[in-house]
Each structure stands twice: as C-alpha cells, then as structure tokens.
PDB file of N, CA and C in Angstrom:
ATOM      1  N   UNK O   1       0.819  -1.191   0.000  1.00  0.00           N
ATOM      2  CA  UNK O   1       0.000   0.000   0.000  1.00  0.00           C
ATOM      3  C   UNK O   1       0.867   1.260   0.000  1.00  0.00           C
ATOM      4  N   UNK O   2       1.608   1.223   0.768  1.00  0.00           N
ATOM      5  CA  UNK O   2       3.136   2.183   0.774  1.00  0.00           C
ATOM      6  C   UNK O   2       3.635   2.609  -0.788  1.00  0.00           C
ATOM      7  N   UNK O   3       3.971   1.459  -1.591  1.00  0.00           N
ATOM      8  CA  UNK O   3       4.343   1.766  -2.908  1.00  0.00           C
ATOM      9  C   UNK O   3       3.534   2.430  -3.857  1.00  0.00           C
ATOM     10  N   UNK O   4       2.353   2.248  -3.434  1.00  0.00           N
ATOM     11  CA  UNK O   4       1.168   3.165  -4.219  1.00  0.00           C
ATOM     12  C   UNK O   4       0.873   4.234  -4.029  1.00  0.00           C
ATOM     13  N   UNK O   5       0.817   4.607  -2.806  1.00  0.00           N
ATOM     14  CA  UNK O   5       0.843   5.815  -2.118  1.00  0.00           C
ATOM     15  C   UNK O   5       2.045   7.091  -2.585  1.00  0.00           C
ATOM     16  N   UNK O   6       3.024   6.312  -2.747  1.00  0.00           N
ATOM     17  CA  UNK O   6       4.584   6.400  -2.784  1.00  0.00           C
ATOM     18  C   UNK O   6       4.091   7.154  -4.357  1.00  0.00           C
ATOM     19  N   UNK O   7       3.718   6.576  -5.474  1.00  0.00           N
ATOM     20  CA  UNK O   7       3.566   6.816  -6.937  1.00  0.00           C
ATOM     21  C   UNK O   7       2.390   8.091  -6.932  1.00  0.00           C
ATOM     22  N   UNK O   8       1.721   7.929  -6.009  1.00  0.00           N
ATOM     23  CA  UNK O   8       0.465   8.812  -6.140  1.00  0.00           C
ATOM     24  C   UNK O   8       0.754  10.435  -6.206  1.00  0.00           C
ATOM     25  N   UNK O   9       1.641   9.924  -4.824  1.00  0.00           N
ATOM     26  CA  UNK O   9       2.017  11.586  -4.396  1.00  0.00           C
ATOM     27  C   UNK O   9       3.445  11.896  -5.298  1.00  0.00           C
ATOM     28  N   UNK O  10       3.938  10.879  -5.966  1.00  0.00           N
ATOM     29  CA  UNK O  10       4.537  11.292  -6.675  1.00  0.00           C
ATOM     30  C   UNK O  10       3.963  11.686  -7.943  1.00  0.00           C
ATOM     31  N   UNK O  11       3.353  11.222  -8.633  1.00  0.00           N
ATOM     32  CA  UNK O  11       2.753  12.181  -9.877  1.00  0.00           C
ATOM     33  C   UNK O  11       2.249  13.788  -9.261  1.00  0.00           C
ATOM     34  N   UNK O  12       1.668  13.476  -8.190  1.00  0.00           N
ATOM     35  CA  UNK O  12       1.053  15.105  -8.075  1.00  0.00           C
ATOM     36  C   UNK O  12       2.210  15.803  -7.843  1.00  0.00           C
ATOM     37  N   UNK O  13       3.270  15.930  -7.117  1.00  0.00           N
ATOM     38  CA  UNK O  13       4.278  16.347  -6.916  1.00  0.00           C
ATOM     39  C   UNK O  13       4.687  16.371  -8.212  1.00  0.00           C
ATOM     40  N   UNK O  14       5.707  15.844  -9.218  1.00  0.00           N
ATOM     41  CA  UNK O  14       6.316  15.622 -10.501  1.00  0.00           C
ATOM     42  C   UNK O  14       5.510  16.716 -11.253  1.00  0.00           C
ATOM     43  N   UNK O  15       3.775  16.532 -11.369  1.00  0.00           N
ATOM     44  CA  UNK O  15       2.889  17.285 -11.975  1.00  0.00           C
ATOM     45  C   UNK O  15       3.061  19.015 -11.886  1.00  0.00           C
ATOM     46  N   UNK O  16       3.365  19.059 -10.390  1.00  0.00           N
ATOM     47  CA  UNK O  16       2.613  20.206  -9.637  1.00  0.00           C
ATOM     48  C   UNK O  16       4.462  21.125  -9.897  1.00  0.00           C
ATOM     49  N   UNK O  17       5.508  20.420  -9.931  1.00  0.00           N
ATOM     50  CA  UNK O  17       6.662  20.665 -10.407  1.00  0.00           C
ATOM     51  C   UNK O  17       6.390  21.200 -11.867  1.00  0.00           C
ATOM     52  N   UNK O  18       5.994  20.334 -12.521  1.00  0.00           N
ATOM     53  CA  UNK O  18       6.219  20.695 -14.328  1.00  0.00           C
ATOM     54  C   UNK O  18       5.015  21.854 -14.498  1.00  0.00           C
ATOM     55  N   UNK O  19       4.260  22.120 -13.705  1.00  0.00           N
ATOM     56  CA  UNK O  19       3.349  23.359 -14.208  1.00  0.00           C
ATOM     57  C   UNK O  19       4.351  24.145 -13.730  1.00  0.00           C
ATOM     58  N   UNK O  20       5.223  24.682 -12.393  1.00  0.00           N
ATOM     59  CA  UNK O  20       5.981  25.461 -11.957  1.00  0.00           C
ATOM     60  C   UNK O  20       6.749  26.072 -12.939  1.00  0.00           C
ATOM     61  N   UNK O  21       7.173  24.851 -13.728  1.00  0.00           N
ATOM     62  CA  UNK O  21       8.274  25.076 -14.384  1.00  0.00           C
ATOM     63  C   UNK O  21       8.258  25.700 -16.138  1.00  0.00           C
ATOM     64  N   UNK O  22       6.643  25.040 -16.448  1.00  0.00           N
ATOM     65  CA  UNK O  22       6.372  25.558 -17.497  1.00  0.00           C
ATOM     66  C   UNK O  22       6.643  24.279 -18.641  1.00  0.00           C
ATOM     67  N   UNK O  23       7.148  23.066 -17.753  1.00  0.00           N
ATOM     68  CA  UNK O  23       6.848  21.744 -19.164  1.00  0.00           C
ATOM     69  C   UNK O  23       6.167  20.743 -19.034  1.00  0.00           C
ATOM     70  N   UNK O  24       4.763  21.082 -18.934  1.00  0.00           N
ATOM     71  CA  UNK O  24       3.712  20.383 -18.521  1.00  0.00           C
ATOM     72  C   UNK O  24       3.617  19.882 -20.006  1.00  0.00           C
ATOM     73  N   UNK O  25       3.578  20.808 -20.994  1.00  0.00           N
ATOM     74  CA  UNK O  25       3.230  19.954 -22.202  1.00  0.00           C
ATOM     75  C   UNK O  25       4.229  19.023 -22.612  1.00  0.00           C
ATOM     76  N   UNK O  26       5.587  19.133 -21.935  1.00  0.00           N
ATOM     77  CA  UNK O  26       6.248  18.112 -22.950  1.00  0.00           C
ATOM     78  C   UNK O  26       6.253  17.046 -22.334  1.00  0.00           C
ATOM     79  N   UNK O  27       5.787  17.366 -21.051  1.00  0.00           N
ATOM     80  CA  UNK O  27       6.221  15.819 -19.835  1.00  0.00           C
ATOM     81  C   UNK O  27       4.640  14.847 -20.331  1.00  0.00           C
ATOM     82  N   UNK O  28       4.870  13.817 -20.101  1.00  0.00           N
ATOM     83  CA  UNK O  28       3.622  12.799 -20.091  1.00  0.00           C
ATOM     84  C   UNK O  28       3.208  12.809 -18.179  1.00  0.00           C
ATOM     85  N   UNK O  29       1.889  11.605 -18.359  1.00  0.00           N
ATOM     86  CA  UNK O  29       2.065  10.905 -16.671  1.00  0.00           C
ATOM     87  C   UNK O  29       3.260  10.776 -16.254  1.00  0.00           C
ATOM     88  N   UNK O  30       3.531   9.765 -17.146  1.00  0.00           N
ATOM     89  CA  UNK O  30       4.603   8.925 -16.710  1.00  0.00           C
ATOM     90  C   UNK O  30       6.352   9.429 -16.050  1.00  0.00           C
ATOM     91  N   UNK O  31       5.920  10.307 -17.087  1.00  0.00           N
ATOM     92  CA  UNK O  31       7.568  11.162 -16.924  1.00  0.00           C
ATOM     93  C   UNK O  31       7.137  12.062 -15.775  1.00  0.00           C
ATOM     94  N   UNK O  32       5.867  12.498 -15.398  1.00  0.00           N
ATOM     95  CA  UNK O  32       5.553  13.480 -14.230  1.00  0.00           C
ATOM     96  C   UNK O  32       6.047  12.327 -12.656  1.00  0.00           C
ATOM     97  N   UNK O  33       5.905  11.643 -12.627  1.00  0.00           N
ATOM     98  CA  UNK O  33       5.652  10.462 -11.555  1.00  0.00           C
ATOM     99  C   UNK O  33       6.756   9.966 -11.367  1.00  0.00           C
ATOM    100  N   UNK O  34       7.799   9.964 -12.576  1.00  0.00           N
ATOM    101  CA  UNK O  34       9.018   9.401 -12.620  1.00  0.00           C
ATOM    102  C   UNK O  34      10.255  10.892 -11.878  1.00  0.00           C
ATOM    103  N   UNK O  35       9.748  12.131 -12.216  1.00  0.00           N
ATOM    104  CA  UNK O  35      10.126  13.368 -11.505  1.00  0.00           C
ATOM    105  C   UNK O  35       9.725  13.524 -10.183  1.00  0.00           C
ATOM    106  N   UNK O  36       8.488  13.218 -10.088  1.00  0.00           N
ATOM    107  CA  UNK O  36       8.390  13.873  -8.560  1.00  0.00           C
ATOM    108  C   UNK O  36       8.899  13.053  -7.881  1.00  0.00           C
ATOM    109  N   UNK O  37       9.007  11.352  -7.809  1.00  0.00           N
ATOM    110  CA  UNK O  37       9.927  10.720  -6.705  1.00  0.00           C
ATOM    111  C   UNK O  37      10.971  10.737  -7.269  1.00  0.00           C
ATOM    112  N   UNK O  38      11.996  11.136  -8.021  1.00  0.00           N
ATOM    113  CA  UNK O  38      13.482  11.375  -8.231  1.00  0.00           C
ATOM    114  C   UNK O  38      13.496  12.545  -7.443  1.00  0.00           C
ATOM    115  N   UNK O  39      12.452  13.501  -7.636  1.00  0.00           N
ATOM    116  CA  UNK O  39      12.504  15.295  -7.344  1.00  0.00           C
ATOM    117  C   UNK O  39      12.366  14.481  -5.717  1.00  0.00           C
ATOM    118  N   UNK O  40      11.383  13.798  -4.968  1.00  0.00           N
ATOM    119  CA  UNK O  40      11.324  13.361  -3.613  1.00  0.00           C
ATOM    120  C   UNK O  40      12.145  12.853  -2.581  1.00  0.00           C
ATOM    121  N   UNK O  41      13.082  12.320  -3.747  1.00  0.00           N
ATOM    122  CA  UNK O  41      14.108  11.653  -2.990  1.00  0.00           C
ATOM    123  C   UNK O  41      15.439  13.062  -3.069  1.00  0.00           C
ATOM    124  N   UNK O  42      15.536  13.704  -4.288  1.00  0.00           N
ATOM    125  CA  UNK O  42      16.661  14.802  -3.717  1.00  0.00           C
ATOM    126  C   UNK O  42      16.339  15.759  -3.201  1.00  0.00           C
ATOM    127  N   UNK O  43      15.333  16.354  -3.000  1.00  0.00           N
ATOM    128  CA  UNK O  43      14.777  16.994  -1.739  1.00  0.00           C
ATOM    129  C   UNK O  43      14.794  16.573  -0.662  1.00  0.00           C
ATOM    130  N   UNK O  44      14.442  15.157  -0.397  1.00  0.00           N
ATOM    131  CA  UNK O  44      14.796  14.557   0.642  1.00  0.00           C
ATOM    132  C   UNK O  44      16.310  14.277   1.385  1.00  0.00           C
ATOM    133  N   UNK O  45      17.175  13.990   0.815  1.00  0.00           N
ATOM    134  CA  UNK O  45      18.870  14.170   0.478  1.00  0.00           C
ATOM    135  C   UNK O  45      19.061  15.126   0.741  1.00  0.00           C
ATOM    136  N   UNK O  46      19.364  16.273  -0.088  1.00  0.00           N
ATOM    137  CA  UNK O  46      19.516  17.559   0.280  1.00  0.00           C
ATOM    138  C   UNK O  46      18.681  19.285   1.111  1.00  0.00           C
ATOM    139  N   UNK O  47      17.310  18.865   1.144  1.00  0.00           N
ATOM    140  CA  UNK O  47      16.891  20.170   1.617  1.00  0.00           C
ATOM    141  C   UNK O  47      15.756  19.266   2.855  1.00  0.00           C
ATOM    142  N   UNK O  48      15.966  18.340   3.175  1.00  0.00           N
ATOM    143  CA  UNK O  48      15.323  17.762   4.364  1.00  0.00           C
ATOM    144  C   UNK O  48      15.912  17.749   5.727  1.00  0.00           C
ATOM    145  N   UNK O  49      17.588  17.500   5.834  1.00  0.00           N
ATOM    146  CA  UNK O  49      18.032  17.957   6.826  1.00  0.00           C
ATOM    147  C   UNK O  49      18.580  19.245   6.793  1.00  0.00           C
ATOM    148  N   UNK O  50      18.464  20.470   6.307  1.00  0.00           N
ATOM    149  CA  UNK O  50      18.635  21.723   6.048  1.00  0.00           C
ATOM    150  C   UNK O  50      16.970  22.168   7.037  1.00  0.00           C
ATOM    151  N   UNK O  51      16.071  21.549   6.633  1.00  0.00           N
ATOM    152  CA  UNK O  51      14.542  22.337   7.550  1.00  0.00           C
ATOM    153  C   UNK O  51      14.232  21.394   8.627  1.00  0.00           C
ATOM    154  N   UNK O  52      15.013  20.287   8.755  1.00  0.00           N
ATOM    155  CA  UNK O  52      14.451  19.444   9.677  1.00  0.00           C
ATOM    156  C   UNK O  52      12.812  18.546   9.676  1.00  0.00           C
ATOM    157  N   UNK O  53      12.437  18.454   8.178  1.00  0.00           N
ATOM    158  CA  UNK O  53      11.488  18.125   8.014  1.00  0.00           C
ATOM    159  C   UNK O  53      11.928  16.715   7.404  1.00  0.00           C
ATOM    160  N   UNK O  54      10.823  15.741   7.684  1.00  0.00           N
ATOM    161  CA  UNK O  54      11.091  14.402   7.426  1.00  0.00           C
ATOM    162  C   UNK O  54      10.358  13.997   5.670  1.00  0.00           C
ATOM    163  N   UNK O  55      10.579  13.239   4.964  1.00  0.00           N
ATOM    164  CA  UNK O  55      10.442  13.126   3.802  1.00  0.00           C
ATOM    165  C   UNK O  55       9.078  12.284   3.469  1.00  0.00           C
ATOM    166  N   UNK O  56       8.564  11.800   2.505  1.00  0.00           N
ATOM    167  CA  UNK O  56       7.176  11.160   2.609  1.00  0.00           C
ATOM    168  C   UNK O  56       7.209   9.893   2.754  1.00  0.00           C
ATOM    169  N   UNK O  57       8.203   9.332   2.651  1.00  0.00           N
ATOM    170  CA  UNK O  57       8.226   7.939   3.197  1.00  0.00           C
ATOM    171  C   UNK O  57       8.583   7.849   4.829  1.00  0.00           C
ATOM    172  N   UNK O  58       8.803   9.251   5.763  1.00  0.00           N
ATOM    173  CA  UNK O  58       8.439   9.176   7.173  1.00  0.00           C
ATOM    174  C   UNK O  58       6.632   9.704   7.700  1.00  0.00           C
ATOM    175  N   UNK O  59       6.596   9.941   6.170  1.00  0.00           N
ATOM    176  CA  UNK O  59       4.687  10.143   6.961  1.00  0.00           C
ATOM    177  C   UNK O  59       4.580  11.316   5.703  1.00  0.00           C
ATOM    178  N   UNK O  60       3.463  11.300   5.342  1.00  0.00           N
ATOM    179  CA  UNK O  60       2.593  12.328   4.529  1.00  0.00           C
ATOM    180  C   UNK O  60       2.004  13.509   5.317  1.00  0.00           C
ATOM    181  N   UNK O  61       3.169  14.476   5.001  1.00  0.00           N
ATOM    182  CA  UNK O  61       2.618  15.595   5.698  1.00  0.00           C
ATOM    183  C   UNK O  61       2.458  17.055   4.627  1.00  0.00           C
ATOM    184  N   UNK O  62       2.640  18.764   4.941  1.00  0.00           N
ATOM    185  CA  UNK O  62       2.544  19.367   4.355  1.00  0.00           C
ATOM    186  C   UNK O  62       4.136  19.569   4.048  1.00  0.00           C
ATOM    187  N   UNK O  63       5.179  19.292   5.052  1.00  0.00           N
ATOM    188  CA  UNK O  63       6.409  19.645   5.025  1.00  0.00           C
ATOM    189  C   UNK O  63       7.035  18.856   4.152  1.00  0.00           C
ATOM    190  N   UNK O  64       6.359  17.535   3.949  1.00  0.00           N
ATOM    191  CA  UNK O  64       7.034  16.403   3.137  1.00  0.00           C
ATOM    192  C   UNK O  64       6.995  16.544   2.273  1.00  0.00           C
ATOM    193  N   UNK O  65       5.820  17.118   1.649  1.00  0.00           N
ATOM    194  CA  UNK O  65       5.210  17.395   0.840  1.00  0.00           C
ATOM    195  C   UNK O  65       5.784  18.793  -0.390  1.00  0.00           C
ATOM    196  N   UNK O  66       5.948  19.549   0.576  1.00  0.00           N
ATOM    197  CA  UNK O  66       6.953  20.768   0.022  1.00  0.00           C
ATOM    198  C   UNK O  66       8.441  20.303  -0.706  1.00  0.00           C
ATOM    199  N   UNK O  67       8.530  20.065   0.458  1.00  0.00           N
ATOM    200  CA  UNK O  67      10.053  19.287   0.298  1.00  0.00           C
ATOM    201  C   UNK O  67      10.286  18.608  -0.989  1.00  0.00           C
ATOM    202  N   UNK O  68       9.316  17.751  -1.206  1.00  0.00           N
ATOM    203  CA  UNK O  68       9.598  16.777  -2.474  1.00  0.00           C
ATOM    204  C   UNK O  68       9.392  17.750  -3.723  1.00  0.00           C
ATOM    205  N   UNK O  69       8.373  19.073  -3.566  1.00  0.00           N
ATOM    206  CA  UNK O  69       7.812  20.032  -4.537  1.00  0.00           C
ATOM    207  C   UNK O  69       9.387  20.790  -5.000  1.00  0.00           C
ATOM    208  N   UNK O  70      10.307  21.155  -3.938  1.00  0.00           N
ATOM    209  CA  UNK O  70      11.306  21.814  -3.829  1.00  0.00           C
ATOM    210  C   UNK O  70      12.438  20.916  -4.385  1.00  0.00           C
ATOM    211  N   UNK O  71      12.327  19.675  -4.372  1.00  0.00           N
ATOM    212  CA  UNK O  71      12.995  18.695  -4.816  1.00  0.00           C
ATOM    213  C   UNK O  71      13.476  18.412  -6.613  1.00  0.00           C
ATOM    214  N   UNK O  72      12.005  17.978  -6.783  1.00  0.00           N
ATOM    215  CA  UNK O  72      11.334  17.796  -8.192  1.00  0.00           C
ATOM    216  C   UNK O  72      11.265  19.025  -9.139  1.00  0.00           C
ATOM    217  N   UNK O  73      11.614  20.551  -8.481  1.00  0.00           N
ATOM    218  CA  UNK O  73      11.722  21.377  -9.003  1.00  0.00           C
ATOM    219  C   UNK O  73      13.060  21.666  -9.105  1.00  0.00           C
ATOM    220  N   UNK O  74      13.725  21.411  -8.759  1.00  0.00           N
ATOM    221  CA  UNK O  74      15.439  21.246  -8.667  1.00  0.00           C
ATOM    222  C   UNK O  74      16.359  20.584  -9.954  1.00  0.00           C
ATOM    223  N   UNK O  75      15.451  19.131  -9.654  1.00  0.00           N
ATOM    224  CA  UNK O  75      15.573  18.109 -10.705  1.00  0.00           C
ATOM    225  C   UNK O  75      15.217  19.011 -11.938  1.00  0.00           C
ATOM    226  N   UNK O  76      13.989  19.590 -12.302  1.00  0.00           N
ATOM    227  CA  UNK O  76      13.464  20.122 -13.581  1.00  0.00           C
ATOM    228  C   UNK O  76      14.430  21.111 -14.149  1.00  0.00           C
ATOM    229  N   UNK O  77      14.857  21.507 -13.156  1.00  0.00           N
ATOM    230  CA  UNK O  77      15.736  23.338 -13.572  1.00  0.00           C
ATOM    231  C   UNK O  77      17.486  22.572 -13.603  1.00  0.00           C
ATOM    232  N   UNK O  78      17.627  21.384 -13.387  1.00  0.00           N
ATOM    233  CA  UNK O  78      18.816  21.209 -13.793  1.00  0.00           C
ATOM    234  C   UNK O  78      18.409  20.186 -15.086  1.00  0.00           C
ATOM    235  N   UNK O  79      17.875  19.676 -15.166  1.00  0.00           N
ATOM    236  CA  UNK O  79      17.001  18.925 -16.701  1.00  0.00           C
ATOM    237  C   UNK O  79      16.984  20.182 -17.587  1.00  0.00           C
ATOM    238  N   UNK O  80      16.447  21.139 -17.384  1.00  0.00           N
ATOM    239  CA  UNK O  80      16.293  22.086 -18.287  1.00  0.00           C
ATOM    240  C   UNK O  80      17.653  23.392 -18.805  1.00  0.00           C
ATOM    241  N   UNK O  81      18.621  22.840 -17.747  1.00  0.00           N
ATOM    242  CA  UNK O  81      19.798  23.469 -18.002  1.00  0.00           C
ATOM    243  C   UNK O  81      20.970  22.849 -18.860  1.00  0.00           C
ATOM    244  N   UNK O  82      20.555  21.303 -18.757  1.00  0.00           N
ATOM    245  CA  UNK O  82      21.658  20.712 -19.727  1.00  0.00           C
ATOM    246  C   UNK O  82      20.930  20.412 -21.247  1.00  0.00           C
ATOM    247  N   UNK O  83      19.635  20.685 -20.989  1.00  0.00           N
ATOM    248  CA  UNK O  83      18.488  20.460 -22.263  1.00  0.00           C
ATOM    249  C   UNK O  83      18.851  21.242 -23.145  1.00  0.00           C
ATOM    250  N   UNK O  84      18.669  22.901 -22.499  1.00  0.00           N
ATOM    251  CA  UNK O  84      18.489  24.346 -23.442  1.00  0.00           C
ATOM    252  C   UNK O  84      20.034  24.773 -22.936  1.00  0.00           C
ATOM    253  N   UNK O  85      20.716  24.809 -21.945  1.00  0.00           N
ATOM    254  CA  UNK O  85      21.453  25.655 -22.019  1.00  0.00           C
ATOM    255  C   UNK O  85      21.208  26.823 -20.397  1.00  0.00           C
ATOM    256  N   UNK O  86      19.444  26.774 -20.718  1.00  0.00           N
ATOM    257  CA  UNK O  86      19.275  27.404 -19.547  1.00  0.00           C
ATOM    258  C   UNK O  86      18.413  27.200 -18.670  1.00  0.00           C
ATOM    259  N   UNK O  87      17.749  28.031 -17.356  1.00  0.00           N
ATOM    260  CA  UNK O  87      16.639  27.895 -16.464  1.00  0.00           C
ATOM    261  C   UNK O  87      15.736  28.547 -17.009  1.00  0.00           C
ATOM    262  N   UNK O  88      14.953  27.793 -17.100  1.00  0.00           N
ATOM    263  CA  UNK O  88      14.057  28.876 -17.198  1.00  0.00           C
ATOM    264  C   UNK O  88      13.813  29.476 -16.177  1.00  0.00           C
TER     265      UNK O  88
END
C-alpha cells in the first residue's frame, strides 16, 4: 500500500513541479511520476536535513510534501539546463 501511495504523491508532486516550471506539455504521466519521486528523494537528500522536516516515506505531511515540490523542481531546472542551455 506504501508503494502506491509512494507513486500517487509522486505524480502530483512531478505534476505540480512541471506546471511550476512551465513543461507540462512536454512531460507525459509517466515522466511526471518518474520526476516527482526522483525530485522526492533529492529533496529529501539535500533540503530535508537543512529544515528538519522528514520526507514522505516518514509520513505524509505538508512539510514532506513541500520538500519533495522543492525537490522535483530542482531536478526540472537542472534537466532544463543541460536540455536548453538554460533555467528557465
């Protein structure tokens, strides 16, 4: 049930990343879902012990939740820097 959960909040996350970012049209599901838990886990890695907030595989919260948003948006803007050249 964990692993599903795990995919769920990862598409919305991955999703909620690629509107941020402005490549909602080029991303599919799949590639949204496949971002937000890559984006979940380096948010989690890097900007989880920086706020002291625990990641979504310690519990589904709003902080976890950010975190992975802050994550997956990280991932996108360095995707989009070796893509184009730049950030958008």
């Amino acid at each position: 049930m964990g692993f599903l959960i795990w995919l769920i909040i990862g598409g919305i996350v991955g999703w909620l990343a690629s509107l941020v970012m402005r490549t909602d049209g080029q991303q599919g599901i799949l590639l949204n879902v496949v971002v937000g838990i890559v984006g979940a886990f380096l948010g989690g890695w890097l900007i989880s012990p920086l706020v002291g907030t625990g990641t979504i595989n310690d519990g589904i919260s709003i902080g976890s939740i950010v975190v992975s948003l802050v994550g997956a948006i990280i991932l996108l803007a360095i995707v989009n820097l070796f893509r184009r050249g730049r950030v958008r």
